[in-house]
Amino acid sequence: MENTINADWGNLPFGYFKTDYNVRCYYRDGKWGKLEISSSEYISIHMAATALHYGQEAFEGLKAYRGKDGKVRLFRWKDNAKRMRNSADGIMMAEVPVELFKEAAFKVVEMNARFIPPYGTGATLYLRPLLFGSGPQIGVKPAEEYMFMVFVSPVGPYFKEGFKPVAIEVVRDFDRAAPLGTGHIKVGGNYAASMRPADRAHKDGFASVLFLDAKEKKYIDEAGPANFYGIKDGKYITPQSKSILPSITNMSLEQIAKDIGLTVERRPVAIDELESFEEAGACGTAAIITPIGKIYDRMNDKTIEYGDAAGPVSTRLYQTLRGIQEGEIEDAHEWTTIIKGV
Ligand SMILES: *Cc1c(COP(=O)(O)O)cnc(C)c1O
């Protein structure tokens, strides 16, 4: 069987774990160079790089899953490649060709095969593609040089509770993204804006925040680094907003929800509607599905409760998604790609 390192797989945090290699590629003189393999955890860039000064940076997150059959599958990598192109376009960076993204993602998994967590441990190999302006500018303008890289890290679930309901907190005194800003693309700047409210929530014992729409503070936007959904009356309901990051996990759950006979609604979800949901959850590559047990709102000191156990619909969605990712449930929508030879 596969050659694997010794690690406490069942207790891995969602954190950085040093592996053997990463892959890199440089955009210079108007074109992308060849993919390079590196064993260094460091990068050397110009001190006036636009990424450092003006936040010209975007990233992605996807996972490689080891199945019961021993095969390793990447989940919807093409959608990550497209979203990274969209993020690049949004902040005027050189776009990474889909083929280059694929080469990098496959290569980095192959090179770090011994870090792919075994099946059944709950851990997976997280891929972190990164694209940023590496060339110098002092005025605010796009760089002329870019660096694209992918590194990997074996990880456990983002919310340490795993598939157990978490408590989250509504945020009204901070915004993650402006209505016509960059919330819809996966850029680092959005995260900088979310750190203070997230830190407060963690200190107060909440797993995450729930951001509202920046303009009216009336509608649900996102649950920190994850999309939000609610379940009621046989419906999978997820917010529509220009400042939400289009989650590939959420798109997948919408499809799975349809496949299992639920009605899918993507529309503005008023905060007043929260009380009417039978179940609520946060979803994303890192969060997978994290059921939400409680939503606290400090404005009126009110808590909405969904219970201490995951609801039946969330459980079914979770099991179906994991089953597809691990090759145990038929992949009817061709979401997974097997990485051969690892
Ligand atoms: C990455 C991300 C998500 C989840 O997207 P997936 O494609 O499902 O991993 C949700 N919200 C934000 C803000 C994100 O950056």
Coordinates of C-alpha atoms and ligand atoms in Angstrom, one line a residue:
M1 CA 0.0 0.0 0.0
E2 CA 0.9 3.6 -0.1
N3 CA 3.9 5.0 1.7
T4 CA 2.6 7.3 4.5
I5 CA 4.2 9.2 7.3
N6 CA 3.4 8.6 10.9
A7 CA 1.1 11.3 12.2
D8 CA -1.8 11.6 14.7
W9 CA -4.2 11.8 11.8
G10 CA -7.4 11.7 13.9
N11 CA -6.3 14.8 15.8
L12 CA -4.9 17.0 13.1
P13 CA -5.9 20.6 13.4
F14 CA -6.8 22.8 10.4
G15 CA -3.3 24.2 10.4
Y16 CA 0.1 24.3 8.6
F17 CA 2.0 21.1 8.5
K18 CA 5.4 21.0 6.7
T19 CA 5.6 18.8 3.7
D20 CA 8.4 18.0 1.3
Y21 CA 7.6 20.1 -1.8
N22 CA 5.7 23.0 -3.3
V23 CA 5.4 24.1 -6.9
R24 CA 5.9 27.5 -8.3
C25 CA 5.6 29.4 -11.5
Y26 CA 6.4 33.0 -12.5
Y27 CA 4.7 35.4 -14.8
R28 CA 7.2 37.7 -16.4
D29 CA 7.4 39.7 -19.7
G30 CA 3.8 39.0 -20.3
K31 CA 3.9 35.2 -20.0
W32 CA 3.9 32.3 -17.6
G33 CA 7.2 30.3 -17.3
K34 CA 7.6 26.7 -16.5
L35 CA 6.4 25.0 -13.3
E36 CA 9.2 24.6 -10.8
I37 CA 9.4 22.3 -7.8
S38 CA 10.8 23.6 -4.6
S39 CA 11.6 22.1 -1.2
S40 CA 11.9 25.6 0.5
E41 CA 9.1 26.9 2.6
Y42 CA 10.2 30.4 1.8
I43 CA 9.8 32.7 -1.1
S44 CA 12.0 35.6 -2.2
I45 CA 10.1 38.6 -3.6
H46 CA 10.7 42.3 -4.2
M47 CA 10.1 44.5 -1.2
A48 CA 7.9 46.7 -3.3
A49 CA 5.7 43.8 -4.5
T50 CA 2.1 44.9 -4.9
A51 CA 0.9 41.9 -2.9
L52 CA 2.6 43.4 0.2
H53 CA 1.5 47.0 -0.3
Y54 CA -1.8 46.9 -2.1
G55 CA -3.1 43.5 -1.3
Q56 CA -2.8 42.2 -4.9
E57 CA -3.3 38.5 -3.8
A58 CA -5.8 35.7 -4.3
F59 CA -5.8 32.2 -3.1
E60 CA -7.8 28.9 -3.4
G61 CA -8.5 25.9 -1.2
L62 CA -9.3 22.4 -2.4
K63 CA -8.7 18.9 -1.0
A64 CA -7.4 15.6 -2.1
Y65 CA -9.2 12.7 -0.5
R66 CA -8.0 9.1 0.0
G67 CA -10.9 6.7 -0.6
K68 CA -11.6 3.4 0.8
D69 CA -10.5 2.0 -2.5
G70 CA -7.1 3.5 -1.9
K71 CA -7.5 6.0 -4.8
V72 CA -6.8 9.7 -4.3
R73 CA -9.4 12.1 -5.7
L74 CA -9.4 15.8 -6.2
F75 CA -12.8 17.4 -5.9
R76 CA -13.9 19.9 -8.6
W77 CA -10.4 21.3 -9.2
K78 CA -11.5 22.9 -12.4
D79 CA -14.0 25.1 -10.5
N80 CA -11.2 26.3 -8.2
A81 CA -9.1 27.0 -11.3
K82 CA -11.9 29.1 -12.8
R83 CA -12.6 30.9 -9.6
M84 CA -8.9 31.8 -9.3
R85 CA -9.0 33.2 -12.8
N86 CA -12.0 35.2 -11.8
S87 CA -10.3 36.5 -8.6
A88 CA -7.3 37.5 -10.7
D89 CA -9.5 39.4 -13.2
G90 CA -11.2 41.1 -10.3
I91 CA -8.0 42.7 -8.9
M92 CA -6.1 42.9 -12.2
M93 CA -3.6 40.1 -11.9
A94 CA -2.3 37.8 -14.6
E95 CA -4.7 34.8 -14.9
V96 CA -3.4 31.3 -14.3
P97 CA -4.3 29.1 -17.3
V98 CA -6.5 26.2 -16.3
E99 CA -4.0 23.7 -17.6
L100 CA -1.2 25.3 -15.5
F101 CA -3.4 25.1 -12.4
K102 CA -4.1 21.5 -13.1
E103 CA -0.4 20.6 -13.6
A104 CA 0.5 22.4 -10.4
A105 CA -2.3 20.8 -8.3
F106 CA -1.6 17.2 -9.6
K107 CA 2.2 17.6 -9.3
V108 CA 2.1 18.9 -5.7
V109 CA -0.1 16.0 -4.6
E110 CA 2.1 13.5 -6.4
M111 CA 5.3 14.9 -4.9
N112 CA 3.8 14.9 -1.4
A113 CA 2.0 11.6 -1.6
R114 CA 3.3 10.4 1.8
F115 CA 1.4 13.2 3.5
I116 CA -2.0 12.2 2.1
P117 CA -4.0 11.1 5.2
P118 CA -5.3 7.6 5.2
Y119 CA -8.9 6.8 4.6
G120 CA -11.2 6.9 7.6
T121 CA -9.2 9.4 9.7
G122 CA -11.3 12.4 8.9
A123 CA -8.1 14.1 7.7
T124 CA -7.4 15.2 4.1
L125 CA -4.7 16.8 2.1
Y126 CA -5.5 20.5 1.7
L127 CA -4.1 22.3 -1.4
R128 CA -3.5 26.0 -1.1
P129 CA -2.9 27.7 -4.5
L130 CA -1.7 31.2 -4.2
L131 CA -1.4 34.0 -6.8
F132 CA 0.1 37.4 -6.1
G133 CA 1.7 40.5 -7.6
S134 CA 5.4 39.9 -7.0
G135 CA 6.7 42.8 -9.1
P136 CA 7.4 46.2 -7.7
Q137 CA 5.2 49.3 -7.8
I138 CA 5.1 52.4 -5.7
G139 CA 2.0 53.9 -7.3
V140 CA -1.2 52.0 -7.0
K141 CA -1.2 49.9 -10.1
P142 CA -1.1 46.3 -11.0
A143 CA 2.2 44.6 -10.9
E144 CA 3.9 43.4 -14.1
E145 CA 5.2 40.2 -12.5
Y146 CA 3.2 37.5 -10.7
M147 CA 3.9 34.4 -8.7
F148 CA 1.7 31.4 -8.6
M149 CA 2.4 28.6 -6.2
V150 CA 0.6 25.6 -4.6
F151 CA 1.6 24.0 -1.4
V152 CA -0.2 21.3 0.6
S153 CA -0.9 20.6 4.2
P154 CA -2.6 17.5 5.7
V155 CA -5.5 18.9 7.8
G156 CA -8.3 18.0 10.1
P157 CA -11.7 19.8 10.0
Y158 CA -11.7 23.6 10.1
F159 CA -14.0 23.7 13.1
K160 CA -12.5 21.4 15.7
E161 CA -15.9 20.1 16.7
G162 CA -16.0 18.2 13.4
F163 CA -19.5 17.2 12.4
K164 CA -21.0 18.6 15.6
P165 CA -23.1 21.8 15.9
V166 CA -21.2 24.9 16.7
A167 CA -22.2 28.2 18.2
I168 CA -21.7 31.3 16.0
E169 CA -22.3 35.0 16.6
V170 CA -24.0 37.7 14.4
V171 CA -21.7 40.6 13.6
R172 CA -23.2 44.0 13.1
D173 CA -20.3 46.4 13.9
F174 CA -17.9 45.1 11.2
D175 CA -18.3 44.3 7.6
R176 CA -16.2 41.7 5.7
A177 CA -16.9 43.0 2.3
A178 CA -18.7 45.9 0.7
P179 CA -21.7 45.3 -1.6
L180 CA -19.7 46.4 -4.7
G181 CA -16.4 45.4 -3.3
T182 CA -14.4 42.2 -3.5
G183 CA -16.5 39.8 -1.4
H184 CA -17.3 37.7 -4.5
I185 CA -13.6 36.9 -5.2
K186 CA -11.2 35.0 -3.0
V187 CA -8.7 37.6 -2.1
G188 CA -6.7 38.0 1.0
G189 CA -8.0 41.5 1.7
N190 CA -11.4 40.2 2.6
Y191 CA -9.8 38.1 5.3
A192 CA -7.9 41.0 6.8
A193 CA -11.2 42.8 7.3
S194 CA -12.6 39.7 9.1
M195 CA -9.9 39.1 11.6
R196 CA -11.0 41.5 14.4
P197 CA -14.6 40.3 14.6
A198 CA -13.5 36.7 14.2
D199 CA -11.0 37.1 17.0
R200 CA -13.6 38.6 19.3
A201 CA -16.0 35.8 18.5
H202 CA -13.4 33.1 19.3
K203 CA -12.5 34.8 22.6
D204 CA -16.2 34.8 23.5
G205 CA -16.4 31.1 22.8
F206 CA -18.0 31.1 19.3
A207 CA -16.6 29.0 16.5
S208 CA -17.3 31.7 13.9
V209 CA -19.1 34.9 13.0
L210 CA -22.1 35.5 10.9
F211 CA -21.7 38.5 8.7
L212 CA -24.7 40.5 7.5
D213 CA -25.1 42.5 4.3
A214 CA -23.0 45.6 4.6
K215 CA -25.6 48.0 3.4
E216 CA -28.8 47.3 5.3
K217 CA -27.7 44.8 8.0
K218 CA -30.8 43.0 7.3
Y219 CA -29.7 39.9 5.3
I220 CA -27.4 37.0 5.9
D221 CA -24.1 37.1 4.0
E222 CA -21.6 34.5 5.2
A223 CA -20.5 32.5 8.2
G224 CA -16.9 33.7 8.3
P225 CA -14.9 31.6 5.9
A226 CA -17.9 29.5 4.9
N227 CA -21.3 30.0 3.2
F228 CA -24.5 29.7 5.1
Y229 CA -27.5 27.5 4.5
G230 CA -30.8 26.9 6.3
I231 CA -33.3 24.0 5.9
K232 CA -37.0 24.3 6.3
D233 CA -40.1 22.6 4.8
G234 CA -38.1 20.4 2.5
K235 CA -36.1 23.4 1.2
Y236 CA -32.3 24.1 1.0
I237 CA -32.1 27.8 1.4
T238 CA -28.8 29.8 0.9
P239 CA -28.3 33.5 0.7
Q240 CA -27.8 35.4 -2.5
S241 CA -25.7 38.5 -2.3
K242 CA -23.0 40.2 -4.4
S243 CA -20.6 40.2 -1.4
I244 CA -20.7 36.4 -0.8
L245 CA -17.9 34.2 -2.1
P246 CA -19.4 31.6 -4.4
S247 CA -18.6 28.4 -2.5
I248 CA -18.0 25.3 -4.6
T249 CA -19.1 23.2 -1.6
N250 CA -22.4 25.2 -1.5
M251 CA -22.9 24.7 -5.2
S252 CA -22.3 21.0 -4.7
L253 CA -24.8 20.9 -1.8
E254 CA -27.4 22.7 -3.9
Q255 CA -27.1 19.9 -6.5
I256 CA -27.1 17.1 -3.9
A257 CA -30.1 18.7 -2.3
K258 CA -31.9 18.6 -5.6
D259 CA -30.8 15.1 -6.2
I260 CA -32.3 14.0 -2.9
G261 CA -35.6 15.7 -3.6
L262 CA -35.3 19.1 -1.8
T263 CA -36.2 22.4 -3.3
V264 CA -33.3 24.8 -3.6
E265 CA -33.7 28.5 -3.1
R266 CA -30.9 30.9 -3.5
R267 CA -32.2 34.3 -2.5
P268 CA -31.7 37.0 0.0
V269 CA -32.3 35.6 3.5
A270 CA -33.4 38.1 6.1
I271 CA -31.9 37.7 9.5
D272 CA -35.5 37.5 10.8
E273 CA -35.9 34.3 8.9
L274 CA -33.3 32.5 11.0
E275 CA -35.8 31.5 13.6
S276 CA -37.9 29.7 11.1
F277 CA -35.2 27.3 10.0
E278 CA -35.3 23.7 11.2
E279 CA -31.5 23.3 10.6
A280 CA -28.7 25.6 9.8
G281 CA -25.2 25.0 8.7
A282 CA -21.9 26.5 7.4
C283 CA -20.2 25.0 4.3
G284 CA -16.9 25.2 2.6
T285 CA -13.9 23.1 1.6
A286 CA -12.4 23.6 5.0
A287 CA -15.6 23.6 7.0
I288 CA -17.1 20.7 4.9
I289 CA -20.6 21.0 6.5
T290 CA -20.5 22.3 10.0
P291 CA -24.0 22.2 11.6
I292 CA -24.9 25.4 13.4
G293 CA -26.4 24.7 16.9
K294 CA -26.7 28.3 18.1
I295 CA -26.7 31.8 16.6
Y296 CA -26.1 34.5 19.2
D297 CA -26.9 38.2 18.5
R298 CA -25.3 40.6 20.9
M299 CA -27.5 43.5 19.8
N300 CA -30.6 42.0 21.5
D301 CA -28.8 39.4 23.6
K302 CA -30.9 36.8 21.8
T303 CA -29.9 33.2 20.9
I304 CA -31.6 31.1 18.3
E305 CA -31.1 27.4 18.9
Y306 CA -31.2 24.5 16.4
G307 CA -30.2 21.7 18.8
D308 CA -27.1 19.9 20.0
A309 CA -27.1 17.3 17.3
A310 CA -26.9 17.6 13.6
G311 CA -30.3 17.6 11.9
P312 CA -31.3 14.8 9.5
V313 CA -31.0 16.9 6.3
S314 CA -27.5 18.2 7.1
T315 CA -26.4 14.7 8.0
R316 CA -27.7 13.3 4.8
L317 CA -26.0 16.1 2.8
Y318 CA -22.8 15.6 4.7
Q319 CA -22.7 11.9 4.2
T320 CA -23.5 12.2 0.5
L321 CA -20.8 14.8 -0.1
R322 CA -18.2 12.8 1.8
G323 CA -19.2 9.7 0.0
I324 CA -18.7 11.2 -3.4
Q325 CA -15.4 12.8 -2.3
E326 CA -14.1 9.4 -1.0
G327 CA -15.4 7.4 -4.0
E328 CA -18.1 5.5 -2.1
I329 CA -21.1 7.1 -3.7
E330 CA -21.5 7.4 -7.4
D331 CA -20.1 10.6 -8.7
A332 CA -23.0 11.3 -11.1
H333 CA -21.9 14.9 -11.8
E334 CA -18.3 14.0 -12.5
W335 CA -16.9 16.2 -9.7
T336 CA -13.9 14.1 -8.8
T337 CA -10.7 13.4 -10.7
I338 CA -8.5 10.4 -9.7
I339 CA -4.8 11.3 -9.3
K340 CA -3.1 8.2 -10.6
G341 CA 0.0 6.6 -9.1
V342 CA -0.3 8.0 -5.6
Ligands
LIG1 C1 -13.2 29.8 0.2 C2 -14.4 30.5 0.9 C3 -15.6 29.8 1.1 C4 -15.8 28.3 0.7 O1 -15.7 28.1 -0.6 P1 -15.5 26.6 -1.1 O2 -15.3 26.7 -2.6 O3 -16.7 25.8 -0.7 O4 -14.3 26.1 -0.4 C5 -16.7 30.5 1.6 N1 -16.5 31.8 2.0 C6 -15.4 32.4 1.8 C7 -15.3 33.8 2.3 C8 -14.3 31.8 1.3 O5 -13.1 32.5 1.2

